[in-house]
Coordinates of C-alpha atoms and ligand atoms in Angstrom, one line a residue:
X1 CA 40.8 16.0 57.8
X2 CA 40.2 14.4 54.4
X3 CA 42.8 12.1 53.5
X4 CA 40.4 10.5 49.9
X5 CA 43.1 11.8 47.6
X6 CA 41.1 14.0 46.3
X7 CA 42.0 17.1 47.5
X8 CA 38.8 19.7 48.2
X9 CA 37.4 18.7 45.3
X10 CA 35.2 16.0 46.9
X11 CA 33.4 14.8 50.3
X12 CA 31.2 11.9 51.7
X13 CA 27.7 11.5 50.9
X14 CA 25.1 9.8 49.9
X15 CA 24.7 8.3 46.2
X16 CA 21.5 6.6 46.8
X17 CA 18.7 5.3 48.8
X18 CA 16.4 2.3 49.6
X19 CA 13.5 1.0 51.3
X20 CA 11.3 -2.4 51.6
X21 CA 8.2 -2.2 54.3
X22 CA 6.1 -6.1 54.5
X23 CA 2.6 -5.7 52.4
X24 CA 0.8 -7.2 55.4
X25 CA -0.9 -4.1 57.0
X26 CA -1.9 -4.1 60.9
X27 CA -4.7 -1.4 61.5
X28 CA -6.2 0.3 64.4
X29 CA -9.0 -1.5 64.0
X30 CA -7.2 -4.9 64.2
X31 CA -6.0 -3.6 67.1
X32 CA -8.8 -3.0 68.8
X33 CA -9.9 -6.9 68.7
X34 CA -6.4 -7.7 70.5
X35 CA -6.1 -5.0 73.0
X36 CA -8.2 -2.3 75.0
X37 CA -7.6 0.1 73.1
X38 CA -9.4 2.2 70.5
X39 CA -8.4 3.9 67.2
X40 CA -9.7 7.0 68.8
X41 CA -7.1 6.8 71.4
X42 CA -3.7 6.0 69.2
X43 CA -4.6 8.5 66.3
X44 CA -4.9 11.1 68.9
X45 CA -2.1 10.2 71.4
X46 CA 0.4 9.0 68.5
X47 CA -0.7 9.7 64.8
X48 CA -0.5 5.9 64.0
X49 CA -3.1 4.9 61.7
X50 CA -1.4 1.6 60.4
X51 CA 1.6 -0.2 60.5
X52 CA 3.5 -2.9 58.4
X53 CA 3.7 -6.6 59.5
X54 CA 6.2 -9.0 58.6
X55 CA 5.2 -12.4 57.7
X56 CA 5.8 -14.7 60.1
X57 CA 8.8 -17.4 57.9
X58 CA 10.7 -13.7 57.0
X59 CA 13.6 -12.5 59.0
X60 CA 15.3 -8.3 59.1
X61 CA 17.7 -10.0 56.7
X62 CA 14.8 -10.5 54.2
X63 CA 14.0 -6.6 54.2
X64 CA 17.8 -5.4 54.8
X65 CA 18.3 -6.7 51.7
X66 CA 15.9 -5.5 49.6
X67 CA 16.6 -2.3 50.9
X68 CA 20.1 -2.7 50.3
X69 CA 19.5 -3.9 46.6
X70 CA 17.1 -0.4 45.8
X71 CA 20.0 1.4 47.6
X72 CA 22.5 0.1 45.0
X73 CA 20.5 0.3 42.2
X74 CA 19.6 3.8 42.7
X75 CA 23.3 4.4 43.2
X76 CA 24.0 2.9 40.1
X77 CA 26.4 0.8 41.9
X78 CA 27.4 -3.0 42.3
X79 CA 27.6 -5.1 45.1
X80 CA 30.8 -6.2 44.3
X81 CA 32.1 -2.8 44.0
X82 CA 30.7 -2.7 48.4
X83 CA 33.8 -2.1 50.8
X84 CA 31.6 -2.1 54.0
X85 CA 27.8 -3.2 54.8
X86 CA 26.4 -2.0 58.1
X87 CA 22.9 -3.4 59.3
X88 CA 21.8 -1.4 61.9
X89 CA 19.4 -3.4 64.2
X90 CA 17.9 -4.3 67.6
X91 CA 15.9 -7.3 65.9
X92 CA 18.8 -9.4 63.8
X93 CA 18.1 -12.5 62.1
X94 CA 19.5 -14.1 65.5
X95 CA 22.4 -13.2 68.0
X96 CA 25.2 -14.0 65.4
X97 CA 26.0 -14.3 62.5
X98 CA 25.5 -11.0 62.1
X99 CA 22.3 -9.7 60.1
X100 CA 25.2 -7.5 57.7
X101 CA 26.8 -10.7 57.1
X102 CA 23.7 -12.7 55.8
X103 CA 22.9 -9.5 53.8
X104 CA 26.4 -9.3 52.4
X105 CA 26.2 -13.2 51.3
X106 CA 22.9 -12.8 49.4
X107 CA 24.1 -9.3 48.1
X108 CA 26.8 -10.9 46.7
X109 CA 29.1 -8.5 48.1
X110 CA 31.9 -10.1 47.8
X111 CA 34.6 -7.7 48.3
X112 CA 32.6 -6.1 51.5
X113 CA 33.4 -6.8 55.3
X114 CA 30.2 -6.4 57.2
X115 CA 28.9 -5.9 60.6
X116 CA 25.7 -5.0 62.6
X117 CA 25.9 -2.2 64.7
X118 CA 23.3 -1.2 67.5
X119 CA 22.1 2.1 68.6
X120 CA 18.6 1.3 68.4
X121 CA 16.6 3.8 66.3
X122 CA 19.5 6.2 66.2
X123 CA 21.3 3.4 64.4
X124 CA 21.0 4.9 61.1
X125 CA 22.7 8.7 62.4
X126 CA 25.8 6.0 63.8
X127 CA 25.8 4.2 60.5
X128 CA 26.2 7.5 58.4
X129 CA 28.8 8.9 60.8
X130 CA 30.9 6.3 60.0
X131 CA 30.3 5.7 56.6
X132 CA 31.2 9.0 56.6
X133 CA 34.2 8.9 58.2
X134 CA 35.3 5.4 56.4
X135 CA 34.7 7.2 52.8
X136 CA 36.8 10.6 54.0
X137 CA 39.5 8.9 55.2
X138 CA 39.5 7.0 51.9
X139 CA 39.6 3.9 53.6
X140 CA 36.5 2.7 51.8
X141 CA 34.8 4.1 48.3
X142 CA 31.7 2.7 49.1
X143 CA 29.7 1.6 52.1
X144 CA 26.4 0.6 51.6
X145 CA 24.6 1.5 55.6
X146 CA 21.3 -0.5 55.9
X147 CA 18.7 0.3 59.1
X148 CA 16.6 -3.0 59.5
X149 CA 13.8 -3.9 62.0
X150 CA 10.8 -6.2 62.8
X151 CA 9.8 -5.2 66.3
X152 CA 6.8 -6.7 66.0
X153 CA 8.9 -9.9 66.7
X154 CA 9.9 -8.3 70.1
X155 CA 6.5 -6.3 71.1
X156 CA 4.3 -7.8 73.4
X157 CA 0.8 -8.0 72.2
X158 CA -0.6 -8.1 75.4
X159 CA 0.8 -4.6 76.2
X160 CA -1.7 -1.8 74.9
X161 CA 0.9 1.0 75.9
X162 CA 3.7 -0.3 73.4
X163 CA 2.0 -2.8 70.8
X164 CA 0.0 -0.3 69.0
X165 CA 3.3 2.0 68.2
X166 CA 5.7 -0.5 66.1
X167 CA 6.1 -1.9 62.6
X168 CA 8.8 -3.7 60.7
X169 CA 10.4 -2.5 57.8
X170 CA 14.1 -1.8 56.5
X171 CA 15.6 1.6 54.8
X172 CA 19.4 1.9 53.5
X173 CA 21.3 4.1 51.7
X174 CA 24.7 3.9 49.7
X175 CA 27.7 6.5 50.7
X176 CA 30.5 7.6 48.7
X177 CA 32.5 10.3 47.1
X178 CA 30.1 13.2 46.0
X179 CA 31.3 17.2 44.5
X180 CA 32.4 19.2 47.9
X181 CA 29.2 21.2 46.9
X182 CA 27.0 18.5 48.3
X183 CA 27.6 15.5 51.1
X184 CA 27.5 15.3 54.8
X185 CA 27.6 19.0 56.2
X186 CA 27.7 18.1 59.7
X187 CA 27.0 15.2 62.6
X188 CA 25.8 15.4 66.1
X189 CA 25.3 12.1 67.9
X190 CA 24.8 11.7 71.9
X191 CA 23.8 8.7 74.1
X192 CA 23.1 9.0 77.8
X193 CA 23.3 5.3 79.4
X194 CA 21.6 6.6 82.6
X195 CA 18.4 6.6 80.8
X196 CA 18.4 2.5 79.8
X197 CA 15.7 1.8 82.0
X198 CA 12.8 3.4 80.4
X199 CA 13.1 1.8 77.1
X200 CA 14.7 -2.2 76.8
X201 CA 14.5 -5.9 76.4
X202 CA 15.5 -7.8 79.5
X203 CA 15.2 -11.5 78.3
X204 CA 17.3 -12.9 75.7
X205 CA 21.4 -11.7 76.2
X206 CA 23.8 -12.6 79.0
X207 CA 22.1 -11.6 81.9
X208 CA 18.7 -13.0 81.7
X209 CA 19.6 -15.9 79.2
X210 CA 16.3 -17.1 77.6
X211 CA 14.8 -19.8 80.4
X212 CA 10.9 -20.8 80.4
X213 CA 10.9 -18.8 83.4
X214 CA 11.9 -16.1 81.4
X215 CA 9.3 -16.4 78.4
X216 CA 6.6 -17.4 80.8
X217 CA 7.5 -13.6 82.6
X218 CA 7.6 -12.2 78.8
X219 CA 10.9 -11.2 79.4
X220 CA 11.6 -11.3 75.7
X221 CA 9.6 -7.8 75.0
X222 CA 10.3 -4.5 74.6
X223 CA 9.5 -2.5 78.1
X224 CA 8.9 1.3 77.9
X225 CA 8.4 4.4 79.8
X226 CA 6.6 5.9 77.5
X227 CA 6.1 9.7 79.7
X228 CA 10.2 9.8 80.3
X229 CA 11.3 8.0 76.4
X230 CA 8.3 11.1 74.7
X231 CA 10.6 13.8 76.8
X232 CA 14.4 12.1 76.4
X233 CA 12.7 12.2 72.8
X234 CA 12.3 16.0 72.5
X235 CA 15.0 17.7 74.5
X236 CA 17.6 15.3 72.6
X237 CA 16.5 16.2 69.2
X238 CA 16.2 19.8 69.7
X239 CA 19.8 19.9 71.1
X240 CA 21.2 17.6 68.5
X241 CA 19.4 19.9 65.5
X242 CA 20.7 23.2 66.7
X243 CA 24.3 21.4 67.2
X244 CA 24.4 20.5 63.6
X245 CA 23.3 23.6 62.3
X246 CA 25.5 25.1 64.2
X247 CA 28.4 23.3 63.2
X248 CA 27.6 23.9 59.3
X249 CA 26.9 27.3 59.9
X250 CA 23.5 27.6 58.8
X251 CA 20.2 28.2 59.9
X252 CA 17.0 26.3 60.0
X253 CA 15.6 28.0 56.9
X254 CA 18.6 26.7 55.1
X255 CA 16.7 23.3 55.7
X256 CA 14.9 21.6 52.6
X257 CA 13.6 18.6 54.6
X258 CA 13.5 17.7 58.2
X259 CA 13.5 13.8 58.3
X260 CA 12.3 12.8 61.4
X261 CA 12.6 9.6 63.9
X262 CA 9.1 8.7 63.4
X263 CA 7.9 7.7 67.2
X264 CA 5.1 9.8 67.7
X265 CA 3.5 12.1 66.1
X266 CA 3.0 14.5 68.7
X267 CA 6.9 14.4 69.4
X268 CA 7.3 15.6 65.6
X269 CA 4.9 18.4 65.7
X270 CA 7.0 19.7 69.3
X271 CA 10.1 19.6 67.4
X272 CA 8.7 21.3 64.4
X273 CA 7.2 24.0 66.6
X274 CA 10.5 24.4 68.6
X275 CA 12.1 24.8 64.8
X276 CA 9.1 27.5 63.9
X277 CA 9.0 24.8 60.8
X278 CA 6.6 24.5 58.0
X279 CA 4.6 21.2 57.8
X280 CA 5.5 21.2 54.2
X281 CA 9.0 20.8 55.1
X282 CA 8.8 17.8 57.5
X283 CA 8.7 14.3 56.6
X284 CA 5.8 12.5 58.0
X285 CA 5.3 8.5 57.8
X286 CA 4.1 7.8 61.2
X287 CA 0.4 7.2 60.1
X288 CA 0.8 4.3 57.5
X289 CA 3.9 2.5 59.0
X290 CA 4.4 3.6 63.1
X291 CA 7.7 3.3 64.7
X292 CA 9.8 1.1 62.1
X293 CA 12.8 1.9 64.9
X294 CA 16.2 2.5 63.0
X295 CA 14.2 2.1 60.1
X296 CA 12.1 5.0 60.4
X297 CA 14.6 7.7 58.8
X298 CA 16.1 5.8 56.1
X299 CA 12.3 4.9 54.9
X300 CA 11.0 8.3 55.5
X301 CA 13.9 9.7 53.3
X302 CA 14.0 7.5 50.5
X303 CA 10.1 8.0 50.3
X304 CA 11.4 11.9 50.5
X305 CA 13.7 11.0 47.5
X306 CA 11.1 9.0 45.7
X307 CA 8.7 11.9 45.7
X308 CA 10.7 14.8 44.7
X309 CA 10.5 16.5 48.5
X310 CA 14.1 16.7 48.3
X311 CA 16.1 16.9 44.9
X312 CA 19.8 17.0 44.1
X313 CA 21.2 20.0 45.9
X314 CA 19.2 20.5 48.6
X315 CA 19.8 20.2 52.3
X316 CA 17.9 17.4 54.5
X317 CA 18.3 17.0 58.1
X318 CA 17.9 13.7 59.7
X319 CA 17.3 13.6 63.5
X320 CA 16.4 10.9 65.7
X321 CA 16.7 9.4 69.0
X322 CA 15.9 5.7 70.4
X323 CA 16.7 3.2 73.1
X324 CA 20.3 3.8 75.3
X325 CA 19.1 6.7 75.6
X326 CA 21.0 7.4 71.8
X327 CA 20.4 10.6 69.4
X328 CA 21.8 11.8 66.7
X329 CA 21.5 14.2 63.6
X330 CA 22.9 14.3 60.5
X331 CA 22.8 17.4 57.9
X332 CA 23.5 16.8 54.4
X333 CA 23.1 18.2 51.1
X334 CA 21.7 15.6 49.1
Ligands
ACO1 N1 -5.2 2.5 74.2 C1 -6.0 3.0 75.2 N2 -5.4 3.5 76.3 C2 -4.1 3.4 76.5 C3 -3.3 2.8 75.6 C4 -3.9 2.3 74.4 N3 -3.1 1.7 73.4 N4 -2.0 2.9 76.0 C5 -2.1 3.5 77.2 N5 -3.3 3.8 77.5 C6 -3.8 4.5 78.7 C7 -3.0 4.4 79.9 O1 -3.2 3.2 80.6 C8 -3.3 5.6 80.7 O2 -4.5 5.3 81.4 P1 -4.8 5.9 82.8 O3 -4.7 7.4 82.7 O4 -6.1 5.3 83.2 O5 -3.6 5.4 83.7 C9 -3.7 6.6 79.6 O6 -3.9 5.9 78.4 C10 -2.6 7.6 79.4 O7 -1.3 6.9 79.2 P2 0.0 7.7 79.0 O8 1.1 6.7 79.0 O9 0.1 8.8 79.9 O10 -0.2 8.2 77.5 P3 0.7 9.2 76.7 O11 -0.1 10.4 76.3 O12 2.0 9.4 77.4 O13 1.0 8.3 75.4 C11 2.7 7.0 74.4 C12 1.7 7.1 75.5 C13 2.0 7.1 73.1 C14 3.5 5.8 74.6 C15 3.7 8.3 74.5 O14 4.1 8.4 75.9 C16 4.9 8.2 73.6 O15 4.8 8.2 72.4 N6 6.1 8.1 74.2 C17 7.3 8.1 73.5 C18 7.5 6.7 72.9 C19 8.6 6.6 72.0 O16 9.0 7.5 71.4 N7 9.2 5.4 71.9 C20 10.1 5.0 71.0 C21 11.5 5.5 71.3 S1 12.8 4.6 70.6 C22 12.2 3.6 69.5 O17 11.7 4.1 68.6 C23 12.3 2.1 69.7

């Protein structure tokens, strides 16, 4: 129930979007004098041509707040005028303060509390439900939700099956009041704990407290399943599309854009098929940036902003999946 004040006259949504990728570009080829591995081999298996590398003094902070900033200015909105900043991360500045907080500071958000929240690369669907709900409840006007991630700070170079998948990078986007006409139409999110053990970080938290025992094992890197994660991947999405859909009462050829987790590119294109979708009408980033983890969607739709492949009024659906096992989709009318 909306309790904004305003009647059925407006809803939640989103007022503007942001993104801020590292110029420093990692290619196949650079790769291949790491790693066995070939460019052959991960445009075929993944899609990934390049990826974005974050310098090695910057911090998530640096890009959650450029992101943030482009958010805001497309919105047309202050920082001052912020009631909540979520930074949706795996990879914060460090284990607290909390990456939202450092972005708040330097936002000058004055008026803003601010936390991180953690759903791996679903974080950005969590992030949007609650903005959601915060701004329809008319407990906040504005939320600004940031997704921010360098995983190359956590991916083990020495790894061929995981190093040649991830980038860093940061995508946000700023939700308020918008006409009922447009906004959030619908949210599916899902997380299945059971499946934590194909894709995590042991080192580092308060069961394998960082030790040189534990760097020396290179316990501080991402560890994946990458079979189980690619299947997790597509049964998750498909059932968290058709719920949303569902739930709004339309059908997929009500869809403008389908916005993507960008993991693999093979996982796209069996989602897309599954969806009898156009390639027009799928967002694809994977081959200059790879997995930017929570990243990935806000990135791939404020490019889909930025180039006119979706424009005021139309409907993009968001869908993406990521380490818990998490999932999530959100449909709104932009
Ligand atoms: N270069 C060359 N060969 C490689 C490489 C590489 N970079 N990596 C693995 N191989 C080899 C393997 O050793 C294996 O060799 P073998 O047959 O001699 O044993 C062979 O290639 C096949 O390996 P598979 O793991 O079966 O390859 P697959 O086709 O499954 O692709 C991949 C692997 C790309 C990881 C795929 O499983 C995938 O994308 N999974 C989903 C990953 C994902 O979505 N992760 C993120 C989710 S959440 C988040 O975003 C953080």
């Amino acid at each position: 129930m909306e309790q904004n004040g305003l009647g059925s006259k407006m809803r939640a949504g989103i007022l503007g979007t942001g993104s801020a990728l590292p110029n420093k570009v990692l290619t196949n080829q650079d790769l291949e004098k790491i790693v066995d591995t070939s460019d052959e081999w991960i445009v075929s298996r993944t899609g990934i041509r390049e990826r974005r590398i974050a310098g090695a003094t910057e911090a998530t902070s640096d890009y959650a707040l450029l992101a943030g900033q482009r958010a805001l200015a497309s919105a047309g909105i202050q920082a001052e005028d912020l009631d909540m900043i979520m930074v949706a991360t795996v990879t914060p500045d460090m284990m607290f303060p909390s990456t939202a907080s450092l972005v708040q500071d330097r936002l000058g958000a004055t008026h803003a509390a601010a936390f991180d929240l953690e759903a791996a690369c679903s974080g950005f669907m969590y992030g949007e439900f609650l903005a959601s709900g915060l701004v329809n409840s008319g407990q906040c006007k504005y939320v600004l939700v940031i997704a921010g991630d360098l995983l190359s700070r956590i991916t083990d170079y020495e790894d061929r099956s995981t190093c040649v998948l991830f980038g860093d990078g940061a995508g946000a986007a700023v939700v308020g009041l918008v006409p009922k006409e447009r906004g959030f139409l619908a949210f599916h999110l899902g997380s299945d704990g059971a499946g934590g053990k194909f894709l995590y970080m042991p080192g580092g938290g308060s069961r394998l407290p960082a030790s040189q025992e534990s760097v020396q094992s290179r316990q501080h890197f991402l560890k994946m399943e990458g079979q189980e994660t690619f299947k997790y991947a597509v049964r998750a999405m498909g059932v968290s599309v058709e719920r949303v859909l569902s739930d709004a009462h339309l059908e997929m050829t009500d869809v403008d854009l389908l916005v993507p987790h960008q993991a693999n590119v093979r996982i796209i294109e069996a989602i897309r098929q599954r969806l009898h979708l156009d390639p027009a009408k799928v967002m694809y980033t994977i081959e200059k940036y790879g997995n930017t983890s929570a990243s990935s969607i806000p990135i791939a739709l404020d490019e889909a902003v930025r180039e006119g492949k979706v424009m005021q009024g139309q409907v993009a659906l968001m869908v993406g999946f990521g380490a818990g096992m998490t999932w999530g989709a959100v449909l709104v009318r932009m």
